[in-house]
Coordinates of C-alpha atoms in Angstrom, one line a residue:
X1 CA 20.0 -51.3 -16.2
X2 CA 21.5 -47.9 -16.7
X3 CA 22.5 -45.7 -13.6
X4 CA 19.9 -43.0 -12.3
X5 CA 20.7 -40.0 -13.3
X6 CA 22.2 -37.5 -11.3
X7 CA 21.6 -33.5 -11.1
X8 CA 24.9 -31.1 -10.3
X9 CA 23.6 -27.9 -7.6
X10 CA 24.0 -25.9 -10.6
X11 CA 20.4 -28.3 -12.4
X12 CA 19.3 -28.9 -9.1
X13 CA 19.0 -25.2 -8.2
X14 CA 17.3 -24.2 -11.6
X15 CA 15.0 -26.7 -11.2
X16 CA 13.8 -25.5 -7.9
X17 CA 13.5 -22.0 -8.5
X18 CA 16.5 -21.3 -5.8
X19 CA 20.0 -20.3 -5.7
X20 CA 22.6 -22.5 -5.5
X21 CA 23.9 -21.1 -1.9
X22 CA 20.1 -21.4 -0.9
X23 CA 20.8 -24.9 -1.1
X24 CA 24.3 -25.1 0.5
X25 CA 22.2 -23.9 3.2
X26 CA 19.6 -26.3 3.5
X27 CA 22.2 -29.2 3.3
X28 CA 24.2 -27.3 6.6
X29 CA 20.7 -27.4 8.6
X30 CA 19.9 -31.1 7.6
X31 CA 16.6 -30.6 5.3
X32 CA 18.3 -31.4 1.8
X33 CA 20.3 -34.5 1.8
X34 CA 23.0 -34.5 -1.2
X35 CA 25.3 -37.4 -2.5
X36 CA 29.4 -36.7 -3.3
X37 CA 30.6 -37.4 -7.1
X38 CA 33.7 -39.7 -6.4
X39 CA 35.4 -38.3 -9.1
X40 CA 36.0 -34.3 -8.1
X41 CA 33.4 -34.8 -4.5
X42 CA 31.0 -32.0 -5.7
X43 CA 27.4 -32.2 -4.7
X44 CA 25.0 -34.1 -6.8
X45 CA 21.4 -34.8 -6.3
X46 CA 19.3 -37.9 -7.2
X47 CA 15.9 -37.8 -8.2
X48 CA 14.2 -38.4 -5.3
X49 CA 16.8 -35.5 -3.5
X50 CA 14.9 -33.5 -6.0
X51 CA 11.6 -34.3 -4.9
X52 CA 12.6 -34.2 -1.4
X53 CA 14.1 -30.9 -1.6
X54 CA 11.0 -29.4 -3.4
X55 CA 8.9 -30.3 -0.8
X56 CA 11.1 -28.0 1.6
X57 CA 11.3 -25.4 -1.0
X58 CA 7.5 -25.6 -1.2
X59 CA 7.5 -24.7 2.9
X60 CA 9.8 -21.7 2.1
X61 CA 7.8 -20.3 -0.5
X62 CA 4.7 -20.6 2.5
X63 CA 7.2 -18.8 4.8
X64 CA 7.5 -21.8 7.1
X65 CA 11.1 -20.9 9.0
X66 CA 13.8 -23.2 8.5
X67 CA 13.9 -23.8 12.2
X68 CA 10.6 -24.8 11.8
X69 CA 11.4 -27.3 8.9
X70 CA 14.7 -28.7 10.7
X71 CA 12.4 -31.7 12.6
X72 CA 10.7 -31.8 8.7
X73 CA 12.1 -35.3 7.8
X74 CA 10.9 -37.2 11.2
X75 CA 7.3 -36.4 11.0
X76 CA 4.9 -38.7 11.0
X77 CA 2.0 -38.2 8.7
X78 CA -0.2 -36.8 11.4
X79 CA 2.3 -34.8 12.3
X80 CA 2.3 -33.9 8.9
X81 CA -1.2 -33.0 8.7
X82 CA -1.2 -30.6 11.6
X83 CA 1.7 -28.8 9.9
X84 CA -0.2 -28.5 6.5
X85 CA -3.3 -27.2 8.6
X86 CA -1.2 -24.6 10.4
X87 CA 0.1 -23.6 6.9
X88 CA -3.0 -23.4 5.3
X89 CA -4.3 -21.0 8.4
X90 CA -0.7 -19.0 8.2
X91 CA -1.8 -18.9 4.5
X92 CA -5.2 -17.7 4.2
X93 CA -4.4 -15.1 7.0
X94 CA -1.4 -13.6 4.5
X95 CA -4.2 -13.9 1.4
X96 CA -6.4 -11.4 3.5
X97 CA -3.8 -9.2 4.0
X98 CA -2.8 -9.1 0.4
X99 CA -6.2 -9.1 -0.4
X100 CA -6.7 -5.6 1.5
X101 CA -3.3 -4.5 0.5
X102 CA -4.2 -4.7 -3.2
X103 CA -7.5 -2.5 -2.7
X104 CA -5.5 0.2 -0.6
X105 CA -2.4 -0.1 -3.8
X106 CA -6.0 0.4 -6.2
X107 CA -7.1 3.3 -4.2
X108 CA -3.4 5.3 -4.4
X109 CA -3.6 4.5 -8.0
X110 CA -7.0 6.2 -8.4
X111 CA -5.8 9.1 -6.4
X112 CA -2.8 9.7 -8.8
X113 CA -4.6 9.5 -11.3
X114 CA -6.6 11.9 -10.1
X115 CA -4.0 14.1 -9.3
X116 CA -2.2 13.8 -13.0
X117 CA -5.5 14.7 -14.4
X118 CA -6.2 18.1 -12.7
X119 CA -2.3 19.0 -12.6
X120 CA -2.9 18.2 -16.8
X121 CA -5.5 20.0 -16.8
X122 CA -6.4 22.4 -14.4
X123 CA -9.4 23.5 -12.2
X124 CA -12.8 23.0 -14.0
X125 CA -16.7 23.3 -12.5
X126 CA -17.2 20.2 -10.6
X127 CA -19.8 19.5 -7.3
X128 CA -17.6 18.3 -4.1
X129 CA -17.0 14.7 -4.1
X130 CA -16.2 15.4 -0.2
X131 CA -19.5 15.4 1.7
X132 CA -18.5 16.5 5.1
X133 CA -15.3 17.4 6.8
X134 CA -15.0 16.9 11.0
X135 CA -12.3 18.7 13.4
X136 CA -9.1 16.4 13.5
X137 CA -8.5 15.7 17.4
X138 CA -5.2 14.5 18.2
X139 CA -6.1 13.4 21.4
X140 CA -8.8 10.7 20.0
X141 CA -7.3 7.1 19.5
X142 CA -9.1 6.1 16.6
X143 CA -7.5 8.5 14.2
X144 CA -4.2 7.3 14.3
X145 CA -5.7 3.8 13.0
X146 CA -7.9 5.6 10.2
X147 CA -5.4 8.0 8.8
X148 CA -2.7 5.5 8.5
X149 CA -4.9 3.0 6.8
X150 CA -6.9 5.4 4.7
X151 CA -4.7 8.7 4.3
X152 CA -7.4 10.1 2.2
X153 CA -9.6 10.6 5.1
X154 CA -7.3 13.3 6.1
X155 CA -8.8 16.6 5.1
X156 CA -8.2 20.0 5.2
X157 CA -10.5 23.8 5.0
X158 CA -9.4 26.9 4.1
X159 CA -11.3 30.3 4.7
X160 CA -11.2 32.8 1.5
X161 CA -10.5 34.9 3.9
X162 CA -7.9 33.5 5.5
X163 CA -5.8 31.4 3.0
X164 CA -2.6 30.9 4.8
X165 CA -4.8 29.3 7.7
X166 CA -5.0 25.7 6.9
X167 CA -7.3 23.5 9.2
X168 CA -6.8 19.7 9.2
X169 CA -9.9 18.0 9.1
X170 CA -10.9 14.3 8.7
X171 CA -13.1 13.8 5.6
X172 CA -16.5 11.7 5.0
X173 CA -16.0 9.8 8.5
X174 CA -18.8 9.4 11.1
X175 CA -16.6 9.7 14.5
X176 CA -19.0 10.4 17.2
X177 CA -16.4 12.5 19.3
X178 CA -15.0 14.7 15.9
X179 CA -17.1 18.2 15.9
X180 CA -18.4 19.1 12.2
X181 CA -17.1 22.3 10.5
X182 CA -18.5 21.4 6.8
X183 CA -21.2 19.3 5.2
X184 CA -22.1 19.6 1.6
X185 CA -25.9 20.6 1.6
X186 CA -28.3 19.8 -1.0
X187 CA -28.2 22.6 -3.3
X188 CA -24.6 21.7 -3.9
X189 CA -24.9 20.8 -7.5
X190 CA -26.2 24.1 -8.0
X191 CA -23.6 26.6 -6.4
X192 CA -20.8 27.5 -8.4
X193 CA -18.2 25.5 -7.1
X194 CA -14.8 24.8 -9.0
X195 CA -12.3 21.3 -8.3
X196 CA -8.8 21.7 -8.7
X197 CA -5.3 20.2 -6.9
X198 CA -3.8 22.2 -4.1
X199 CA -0.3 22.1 -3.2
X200 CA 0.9 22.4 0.2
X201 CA 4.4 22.5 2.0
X202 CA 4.9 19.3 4.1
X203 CA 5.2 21.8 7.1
X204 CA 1.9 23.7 5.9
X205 CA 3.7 27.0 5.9
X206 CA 3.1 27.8 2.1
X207 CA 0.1 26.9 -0.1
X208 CA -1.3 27.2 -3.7
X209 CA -4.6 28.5 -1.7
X210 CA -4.8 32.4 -2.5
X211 CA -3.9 31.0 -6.2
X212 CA -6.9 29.0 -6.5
X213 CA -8.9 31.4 -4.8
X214 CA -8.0 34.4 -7.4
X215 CA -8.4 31.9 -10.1
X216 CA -11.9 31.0 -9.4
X217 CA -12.6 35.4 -9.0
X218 CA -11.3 34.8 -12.5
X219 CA -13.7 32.5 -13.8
X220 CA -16.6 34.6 -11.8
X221 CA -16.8 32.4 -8.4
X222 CA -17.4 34.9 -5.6
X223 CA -14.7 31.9 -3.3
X224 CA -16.0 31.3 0.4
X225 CA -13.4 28.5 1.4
X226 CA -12.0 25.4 0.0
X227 CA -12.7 21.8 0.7
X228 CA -10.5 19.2 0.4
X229 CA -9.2 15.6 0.6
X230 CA -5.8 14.2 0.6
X231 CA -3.9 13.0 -2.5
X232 CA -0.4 12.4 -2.5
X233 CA 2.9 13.8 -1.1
X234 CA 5.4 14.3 -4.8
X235 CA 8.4 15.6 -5.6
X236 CA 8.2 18.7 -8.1
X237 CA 9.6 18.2 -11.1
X238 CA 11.5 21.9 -11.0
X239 CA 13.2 22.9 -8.3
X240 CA 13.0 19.3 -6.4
X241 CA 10.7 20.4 -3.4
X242 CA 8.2 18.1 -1.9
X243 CA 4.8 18.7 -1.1
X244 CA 1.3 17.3 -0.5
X245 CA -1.3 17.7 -2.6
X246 CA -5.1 17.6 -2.4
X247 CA -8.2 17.4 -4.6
X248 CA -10.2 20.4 -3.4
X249 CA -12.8 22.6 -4.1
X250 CA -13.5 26.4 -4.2
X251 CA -17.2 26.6 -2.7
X252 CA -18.6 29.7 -4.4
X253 CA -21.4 31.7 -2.8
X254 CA -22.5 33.2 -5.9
X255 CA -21.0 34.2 -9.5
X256 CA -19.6 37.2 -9.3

């Protein structure tokens, strides 16, 4: 009968999808057990080291802590069983979380694209997709929670009037305590109203605001005040400054 083989750390760390100092490590905390080559004494594994030692890289990958795994080898099996059950919880907690991360990392992508298409090209006659904009309290709890999970609830008006006033706003939420200062009304699709991106410095001092407005004079929109919903926060390409930027509207009272 021929001798089983035998794997150097070199095989048996390609095989398990580690490196080869992950393992030196396992072996120092006692969860991989390795055999000596008596001819130069470096580490070889046998088959069933193999299998043994993918089972503890299988924990890993499930984020079970290697403090957790050191008492891995004197389980019993239903031991074992509670272990896999408080995986499986650990696990489908981390799905949902990935699960919600993936639609927020969806929703970013929608807003750049959004943001590439009106910086490509430009403002054009379009109904607000905002439908209401409330005042932004500080003092209320509950914003700190919504704006950092959904930063495009953050909102922002701007009176023709008065473009380098900027009010923050929280857009197309229903907080009982947040006073309204906009709501789209029903003849919205029929008042001239023009979308494009506004660009604002990160400390609000500066905006892109009297620009849009003359722009939609140009294109015969007597402007009342902009609308608008956050985007982004980008580096220009020229000149290297930052800013955010928004996907507003120019509400029109009337063509000019």
């Amino acid at each position: 009968m021929e001798p089983a083989k035998r794997y150097d750390i070199g095989d048996a760390a390609r095989y398990l999808d580690v490196a080869p100092s992950t393992l030196r490590y396992w072996e120092s905390e006692g969860l991989v057990r390795t055999e000596r080559n008596p001819e130069n004494d470096y580490r070889q594994y046998s088959l069933h080291s193999l299998i043994d030692a993918s089972e503890i890289a299988f924990y890993r990958k499930l984020g079970v802590s290697v403090k957790e795994l050191k008492g891995y080898h004197d389980l019993t099996i239903e031991a074992l069983d509670d272990t896999l059950e408080r995986t499986a919880t650990d696990l489908a907690r981390r799905i949902a979380e990935l699960d919600s991360m993936k639609l927020q990392l969806e929703k970013q992508q929608e807003l750049n694209a959004i943001a590439k298409d009106l910086a490509e090209h430009g403002a054009r006659f379009s109904a607000p997709a905002v439908t209401q904009l409330r005042a932004l309290d500080y003092r209320m709890p509950e914003i700190w929670q919504l704006l950092v999970s959904e930063p495009w609830r953050y909102g922002i008006l701007i009176e023709a009037a008065h473009p380098e006033t900027i009010v923050e706003a929280l857009a197309d939420t229903d907080l009982p305590d947040a006073s309204p200062l906009w709501k789209k009304t029903p003849d919205a699709a029929h008042r001239p109203c023009l979308e494009c991106l506004l660009r604002v410095s990160l400390d609000a001092s500066e905006s892109t605001a009297s620009s849009l407005f003359e722009e939609a004079r140009r294109q015969g929109i007597r402007p009342s005040r902009l609308v608008g919903s956050y985007l982004l926060s980008a580096t220009e390409p020229s000149g290297g400054q930052r800013y955010d930027y928004y996907r507003a509207w120019i509400i029109g009272e009337s063509r000019t």
